[in-house]
Structure formats: structure tokens, C-alpha cells
Amino acid sequence: MTRFTPTAVALAAALTMTTAASRPRPVPQSDLLDRAVAAWTKVKTVRASFEQTITNPLTGRTLTATGEYQQSRPGKLAVTFADPANDRIVAGGKFVWLYLPSSAPDQVIKTVQGANGTGTVDISAQFLTAPRSRYTVNAVGTLVVSGRPTHGYNLIPKADGGAPFTAASVWIDDA
């Protein structure tokens, strides 16, 4: 099986942190990331769309994939790809199942989940757990994601971070 090294990952996620008693008020962009990090510690489930670009360093071939992931912390994850269509990754707490008919037709790969296997399946946590100590963080402006106003950040892993990507974009709901 060919191993690809991701060169860019883009994650579009909307984290809503509003109270029922008040209308959302604008928050300075510098504070939004810190608020999202604080809110993330309380999150048990998440659903987000994603776009990732992977470049094979040996061939220079680039592949862009899109889809949606749903996560229940800790340890459960479902990734459904829109492109390539029908590709799926499912983690149930003990095992990770890979069904990637776009690259391995009629084959399902089962691997152990955890430190001796695939490692963590908490995708969002790698961006929202101590991001300022793990990444160089740059604000990139605003964008409407799924009809919601968001602010974006580029996260560039610091040299000692061991991240499996070279850059990520995270969009955080203004609310």
C-alpha cells in the first residue's frame, strides 16, 4: 500500500458557542480561537465538512478529497467521502475500518485503534488542543461556511510537533 504524506489539510468546522439568553455579539478574531479551544474541552460530538489535499512526494501527484466526518469522543469516528465517492473510514473504539474502493476495490482494511495501531481518531483535537503551542497561527479573514459567518486561521506545525501535514485552515463560527 502506498503511503502518502499530506501537504495540506483544510478543515471547515463550525463551532457554535452561543447562549440561549443573548444574541451573538461580534468577538475580536484574536479571541475566537481561544474561545473555540475552551469550548472544545466540553464537546462530546462533532460533525464537520472537510477538504484535504494530499501530495505523494515520490510522484508529485496531488489528490483532493472532500466529505463529512462525524465524531463521538472519545474514540468513535465516521468519515464519509463525497469525492472520491463511496470511500469511508469508521472507528468504533477498538478498530479502524478503511473502505476505499477508489484505491483498493473490494478490499476492507481493519486495524487496531490506539497507541499501538492507528493512534488517535480525534481529528478536531489536533487543531483545537493547545494550538498556539503546537502551530504558528495566522488569522486569514472571514468566510461564510454553510451559511454562517466564520473567521479563519492557518495553522503551520512547529518543527517539533510531528504533525502529519504541513498546513491546515480552520474556520470558526463567529457566534
PDB file of C-alpha atoms in Angstrom:
ATOM      1  CA  MET A   1       0.000   0.000   0.000  1.00  0.00           C
ATOM      2  CA  THR A   2       1.392   3.403  -0.967  1.00  0.00           C
ATOM      3  CA  ARG A   3       1.735   5.825   1.905  1.00  0.00           C
ATOM      4  CA  PHE A   4       1.010   9.445   1.132  1.00  0.00           C
ATOM      5  CA  THR A   5       2.297  12.360   3.146  1.00  0.00           C
ATOM      6  CA  PRO A   6      -0.320  15.095   3.420  1.00  0.00           C
ATOM      7  CA  THR A   7       0.953  18.501   2.384  1.00  0.00           C
ATOM      8  CA  ALA A   8      -2.169  20.431   3.143  1.00  0.00           C
ATOM      9  CA  VAL A   9      -5.293  19.776   5.081  1.00  0.00           C
ATOM     10  CA  ALA A  10      -8.232  22.103   5.175  1.00  0.00           C
ATOM     11  CA  LEU A  11     -10.870  21.636   7.758  1.00  0.00           C
ATOM     12  CA  ALA A  12     -14.061  23.635   7.745  1.00  0.00           C
ATOM     13  CA  ALA A  13     -15.838  23.365  11.049  1.00  0.00           C
ATOM     14  CA  ALA A  14     -18.471  25.478  12.697  1.00  0.00           C
ATOM     15  CA  LEU A  15     -18.291  25.609  16.472  1.00  0.00           C
ATOM     16  CA  THR A  16     -21.259  27.376  17.952  1.00  0.00           C
ATOM     17  CA  MET A  17     -20.825  28.895  21.373  1.00  0.00           C
ATOM     18  CA  THR A  18     -23.938  30.978  21.913  1.00  0.00           C
ATOM     19  CA  THR A  19     -26.111  31.260  24.977  1.00  0.00           C
ATOM     20  CA  ALA A  20     -29.871  30.956  24.778  1.00  0.00           C
ATOM     21  CA  ALA A  21     -30.385  34.214  26.668  1.00  0.00           C
ATOM     22  CA  SER A  22     -28.355  36.508  24.428  1.00  0.00           C
ATOM     23  CA  ARG A  23     -27.791  37.332  20.796  1.00  0.00           C
ATOM     24  CA  PRO A  24     -24.309  36.620  19.467  1.00  0.00           C
ATOM     25  CA  ARG A  25     -22.131  39.705  19.521  1.00  0.00           C
ATOM     26  CA  PRO A  26     -19.011  40.250  17.438  1.00  0.00           C
ATOM     27  CA  VAL A  27     -15.864  38.960  19.097  1.00  0.00           C
ATOM     28  CA  PRO A  28     -12.381  40.097  18.056  1.00  0.00           C
ATOM     29  CA  GLN A  29     -10.788  37.467  15.826  1.00  0.00           C
ATOM     30  CA  SER A  30      -7.839  37.144  18.199  1.00  0.00           C
ATOM     31  CA  ASP A  31     -10.243  35.927  20.909  1.00  0.00           C
ATOM     32  CA  LEU A  32     -12.253  33.491  18.740  1.00  0.00           C
ATOM     33  CA  LEU A  33      -9.563  30.831  18.583  1.00  0.00           C
ATOM     34  CA  ASP A  34      -9.107  30.940  22.360  1.00  0.00           C
ATOM     35  CA  ARG A  35     -12.888  30.689  22.867  1.00  0.00           C
ATOM     36  CA  ALA A  36     -13.080  27.731  20.479  1.00  0.00           C
ATOM     37  CA  VAL A  37     -10.260  25.967  22.345  1.00  0.00           C
ATOM     38  CA  ALA A  38     -12.072  26.496  25.670  1.00  0.00           C
ATOM     39  CA  ALA A  39     -15.385  25.298  24.210  1.00  0.00           C
ATOM     40  CA  TRP A  40     -13.723  22.243  22.625  1.00  0.00           C
ATOM     41  CA  THR A  41     -12.892  20.763  26.039  1.00  0.00           C
ATOM     42  CA  LYS A  42     -16.651  20.324  26.643  1.00  0.00           C
ATOM     43  CA  VAL A  43     -17.548  18.939  23.201  1.00  0.00           C
ATOM     44  CA  LYS A  44     -18.579  15.281  23.066  1.00  0.00           C
ATOM     45  CA  THR A  45     -19.807  15.079  19.467  1.00  0.00           C
ATOM     46  CA  VAL A  46     -18.903  16.976  16.318  1.00  0.00           C
ATOM     47  CA  ARG A  47     -19.899  16.974  12.667  1.00  0.00           C
ATOM     48  CA  ALA A  48     -17.975  18.897  10.038  1.00  0.00           C
ATOM     49  CA  SER A  49     -17.262  19.001   6.345  1.00  0.00           C
ATOM     50  CA  PHE A  50     -13.685  18.839   5.116  1.00  0.00           C
ATOM     51  CA  GLU A  51     -11.454  19.252   2.125  1.00  0.00           C
ATOM     52  CA  GLN A  52      -7.967  17.797   2.103  1.00  0.00           C
ATOM     53  CA  THR A  53      -5.208  17.898  -0.456  1.00  0.00           C
ATOM     54  CA  ILE A  54      -2.629  15.121  -0.378  1.00  0.00           C
ATOM     55  CA  THR A  55       0.555  15.127  -2.443  1.00  0.00           C
ATOM     56  CA  ASN A  56       2.624  11.996  -2.967  1.00  0.00           C
ATOM     57  CA  PRO A  57       6.224  13.202  -2.507  1.00  0.00           C
ATOM     58  CA  LEU A  58       7.568  10.408  -4.736  1.00  0.00           C
ATOM     59  CA  THR A  59       5.364  11.036  -7.768  1.00  0.00           C
ATOM     60  CA  GLY A  60       4.285  14.620  -7.174  1.00  0.00           C
ATOM     61  CA  ARG A  61       0.685  13.536  -7.843  1.00  0.00           C
ATOM     62  CA  THR A  62      -1.904  15.561  -5.931  1.00  0.00           C
ATOM     63  CA  LEU A  63      -5.336  14.325  -4.853  1.00  0.00           C
ATOM     64  CA  THR A  64      -8.080  16.458  -3.350  1.00  0.00           C
ATOM     65  CA  ALA A  65     -10.768  14.748  -1.281  1.00  0.00           C
ATOM     66  CA  THR A  66     -13.941  16.179   0.228  1.00  0.00           C
ATOM     67  CA  GLY A  67     -16.559  14.850   2.567  1.00  0.00           C
ATOM     68  CA  GLU A  68     -18.005  14.925   6.041  1.00  0.00           C
ATOM     69  CA  TYR A  69     -16.913  13.477   9.316  1.00  0.00           C
ATOM     70  CA  GLN A  70     -18.851  12.756  12.484  1.00  0.00           C
ATOM     71  CA  GLN A  71     -17.144  12.090  15.758  1.00  0.00           C
ATOM     72  CA  SER A  72     -18.171  10.972  19.225  1.00  0.00           C
ATOM     73  CA  ARG A  73     -15.411  11.491  21.751  1.00  0.00           C
ATOM     74  CA  PRO A  74     -13.535   9.516  22.740  1.00  0.00           C
ATOM     75  CA  GLY A  75     -12.604   7.089  20.003  1.00  0.00           C
ATOM     76  CA  LYS A  76     -15.538   6.940  17.585  1.00  0.00           C
ATOM     77  CA  LEU A  77     -15.357   8.419  14.113  1.00  0.00           C
ATOM     78  CA  ALA A  78     -17.118   8.120  10.756  1.00  0.00           C
ATOM     79  CA  VAL A  79     -15.631   9.739   7.654  1.00  0.00           C
ATOM     80  CA  THR A  80     -17.758   9.707   4.508  1.00  0.00           C
ATOM     81  CA  PHE A  81     -16.085  10.959   1.352  1.00  0.00           C
ATOM     82  CA  ALA A  82     -18.096  12.802  -1.291  1.00  0.00           C
ATOM     83  CA  ASP A  83     -15.061  12.761  -3.580  1.00  0.00           C
ATOM     84  CA  PRO A  84     -13.816  10.121  -4.043  1.00  0.00           C
ATOM     85  CA  ALA A  85     -17.392   8.879  -3.711  1.00  0.00           C
ATOM     86  CA  ASN A  86     -18.131   5.854  -1.510  1.00  0.00           C
ATOM     87  CA  ASP A  87     -14.804   5.882   0.370  1.00  0.00           C
ATOM     88  CA  ARG A  88     -15.323   5.512   4.139  1.00  0.00           C
ATOM     89  CA  ILE A  89     -13.336   5.333   7.350  1.00  0.00           C
ATOM     90  CA  VAL A  90     -15.009   4.134  10.546  1.00  0.00           C
ATOM     91  CA  ALA A  91     -13.518   3.883  14.037  1.00  0.00           C
ATOM     92  CA  GLY A  92     -15.594   2.147  16.689  1.00  0.00           C
ATOM     93  CA  GLY A  93     -13.354   2.398  19.729  1.00  0.00           C
ATOM     94  CA  LYS A  94     -11.298  -0.783  19.222  1.00  0.00           C
ATOM     95  CA  PHE A  95     -10.745  -0.964  15.478  1.00  0.00           C
ATOM     96  CA  VAL A  96     -10.492   1.354  12.490  1.00  0.00           C
ATOM     97  CA  TRP A  97     -12.077   0.120   9.271  1.00  0.00           C
ATOM     98  CA  LEU A  98     -10.921   1.532   5.928  1.00  0.00           C
ATOM     99  CA  TYR A  99     -13.115   1.016   2.881  1.00  0.00           C
ATOM    100  CA  LEU A 100     -11.513   2.882   0.000  1.00  0.00           C
ATOM    101  CA  PRO A 101     -12.885   1.493  -3.273  1.00  0.00           C
ATOM    102  CA  SER A 102     -11.300   4.398  -5.167  1.00  0.00           C
ATOM    103  CA  SER A 103      -7.831   2.995  -4.436  1.00  0.00           C
ATOM    104  CA  ALA A 104      -8.423  -0.588  -3.215  1.00  0.00           C
ATOM    105  CA  PRO A 105     -11.591  -2.009  -4.817  1.00  0.00           C
ATOM    106  CA  ASP A 106     -13.296  -4.873  -2.954  1.00  0.00           C
ATOM    107  CA  GLN A 107     -10.912  -4.570  -0.017  1.00  0.00           C
ATOM    108  CA  VAL A 108     -11.668  -3.589   3.567  1.00  0.00           C
ATOM    109  CA  ILE A 109      -8.754  -2.912   5.884  1.00  0.00           C
ATOM    110  CA  LYS A 110      -9.176  -3.464   9.621  1.00  0.00           C
ATOM    111  CA  THR A 111      -6.530  -2.174  12.015  1.00  0.00           C
ATOM    112  CA  VAL A 112      -6.214  -1.784  15.773  1.00  0.00           C
ATOM    113  CA  GLN A 113      -7.142   1.632  17.101  1.00  0.00           C
ATOM    114  CA  GLY A 114      -4.919   3.204  19.741  1.00  0.00           C
ATOM    115  CA  ALA A 115      -1.289   3.826  20.559  1.00  0.00           C
ATOM    116  CA  ASN A 116      -0.043   0.565  19.014  1.00  0.00           C
ATOM    117  CA  GLY A 117      -2.223   0.902  15.934  1.00  0.00           C
ATOM    118  CA  THR A 118      -3.592   3.926  14.148  1.00  0.00           C
ATOM    119  CA  GLY A 119      -3.255   6.305  17.081  1.00  0.00           C
ATOM    120  CA  THR A 120      -5.889   8.892  17.836  1.00  0.00           C
ATOM    121  CA  VAL A 121      -9.032   9.329  15.788  1.00  0.00           C
ATOM    122  CA  ASP A 122      -9.839  12.703  17.369  1.00  0.00           C
ATOM    123  CA  ILE A 123      -9.377  14.763  14.216  1.00  0.00           C
ATOM    124  CA  SER A 124     -10.515  18.134  15.553  1.00  0.00           C
ATOM    125  CA  ALA A 125      -8.492  17.822  18.766  1.00  0.00           C
ATOM    126  CA  GLN A 126      -5.241  18.014  16.823  1.00  0.00           C
ATOM    127  CA  PHE A 127      -6.269  21.537  15.782  1.00  0.00           C
ATOM    128  CA  LEU A 128      -8.036  22.660  18.976  1.00  0.00           C
ATOM    129  CA  THR A 129      -5.782  21.284  21.726  1.00  0.00           C
ATOM    130  CA  ALA A 130      -3.122  23.889  22.604  1.00  0.00           C
ATOM    131  CA  PRO A 131      -2.904  25.200  19.022  1.00  0.00           C
ATOM    132  CA  ARG A 132      -0.717  28.200  19.872  1.00  0.00           C
ATOM    133  CA  SER A 133       1.965  25.952  21.372  1.00  0.00           C
ATOM    134  CA  ARG A 134       1.825  23.410  18.515  1.00  0.00           C
ATOM    135  CA  TYR A 135       1.377  25.685  15.495  1.00  0.00           C
ATOM    136  CA  THR A 136       2.254  29.092  14.157  1.00  0.00           C
ATOM    137  CA  VAL A 137      -1.235  30.631  13.991  1.00  0.00           C
ATOM    138  CA  ASN A 138      -2.140  33.286  11.415  1.00  0.00           C
ATOM    139  CA  ALA A 139      -5.571  34.908  11.059  1.00  0.00           C
ATOM    140  CA  VAL A 140      -6.748  34.791   7.423  1.00  0.00           C
ATOM    141  CA  GLY A 141     -10.009  36.738   7.440  1.00  0.00           C
ATOM    142  CA  THR A 142     -13.675  35.862   7.090  1.00  0.00           C
ATOM    143  CA  LEU A 143     -15.725  33.404   5.044  1.00  0.00           C
ATOM    144  CA  VAL A 144     -19.312  32.168   5.056  1.00  0.00           C
ATOM    145  CA  VAL A 145     -19.344  28.402   5.752  1.00  0.00           C
ATOM    146  CA  SER A 146     -22.707  26.618   5.454  1.00  0.00           C
ATOM    147  CA  GLY A 147     -24.456  29.987   5.655  1.00  0.00           C
ATOM    148  CA  ARG A 148     -22.643  31.011   8.860  1.00  0.00           C
ATOM    149  CA  PRO A 149     -20.084  33.824   9.195  1.00  0.00           C
ATOM    150  CA  THR A 150     -16.701  32.470  10.263  1.00  0.00           C
ATOM    151  CA  HIS A 151     -13.148  33.626  10.861  1.00  0.00           C
ATOM    152  CA  GLY A 152     -10.250  31.593   9.527  1.00  0.00           C
ATOM    153  CA  TYR A 153      -6.839  30.647  10.816  1.00  0.00           C
ATOM    154  CA  ASN A 154      -3.907  28.996   9.076  1.00  0.00           C
ATOM    155  CA  LEU A 155      -2.073  26.587  11.351  1.00  0.00           C
ATOM    156  CA  ILE A 156       1.517  25.769  10.412  1.00  0.00           C
ATOM    157  CA  PRO A 157       3.010  22.960  12.543  1.00  0.00           C
ATOM    158  CA  LYS A 158       6.081  23.905  14.539  1.00  0.00           C
ATOM    159  CA  ALA A 159       9.189  21.841  13.753  1.00  0.00           C
ATOM    160  CA  ASP A 160       8.936  19.571  16.807  1.00  0.00           C
ATOM    161  CA  GLY A 161       5.157  18.989  16.569  1.00  0.00           C
ATOM    162  CA  GLY A 162       5.249  15.792  14.498  1.00  0.00           C
ATOM    163  CA  ALA A 163       2.059  16.722  12.607  1.00  0.00           C
ATOM    164  CA  PRO A 164       1.183  14.588   9.556  1.00  0.00           C
ATOM    165  CA  PHE A 165       0.518  17.722   7.483  1.00  0.00           C
ATOM    166  CA  THR A 166       2.291  20.942   6.551  1.00  0.00           C
ATOM    167  CA  ALA A 167      -0.618  23.373   6.908  1.00  0.00           C
ATOM    168  CA  ALA A 168      -4.253  23.441   7.986  1.00  0.00           C
ATOM    169  CA  SER A 169      -7.003  26.022   7.686  1.00  0.00           C
ATOM    170  CA  VAL A 170      -9.587  26.134  10.467  1.00  0.00           C
ATOM    171  CA  TRP A 171     -12.769  28.230  10.222  1.00  0.00           C
ATOM    172  CA  ILE A 172     -14.519  29.120  13.484  1.00  0.00           C
ATOM    173  CA  ASP A 173     -18.124  30.303  13.757  1.00  0.00           C
ATOM    174  CA  ASP A 174     -18.367  33.932  14.895  1.00  0.00           C
ATOM    175  CA  ALA A 175     -21.185  33.152  17.345  1.00  0.00           C
TER     176      ALA A 175
END
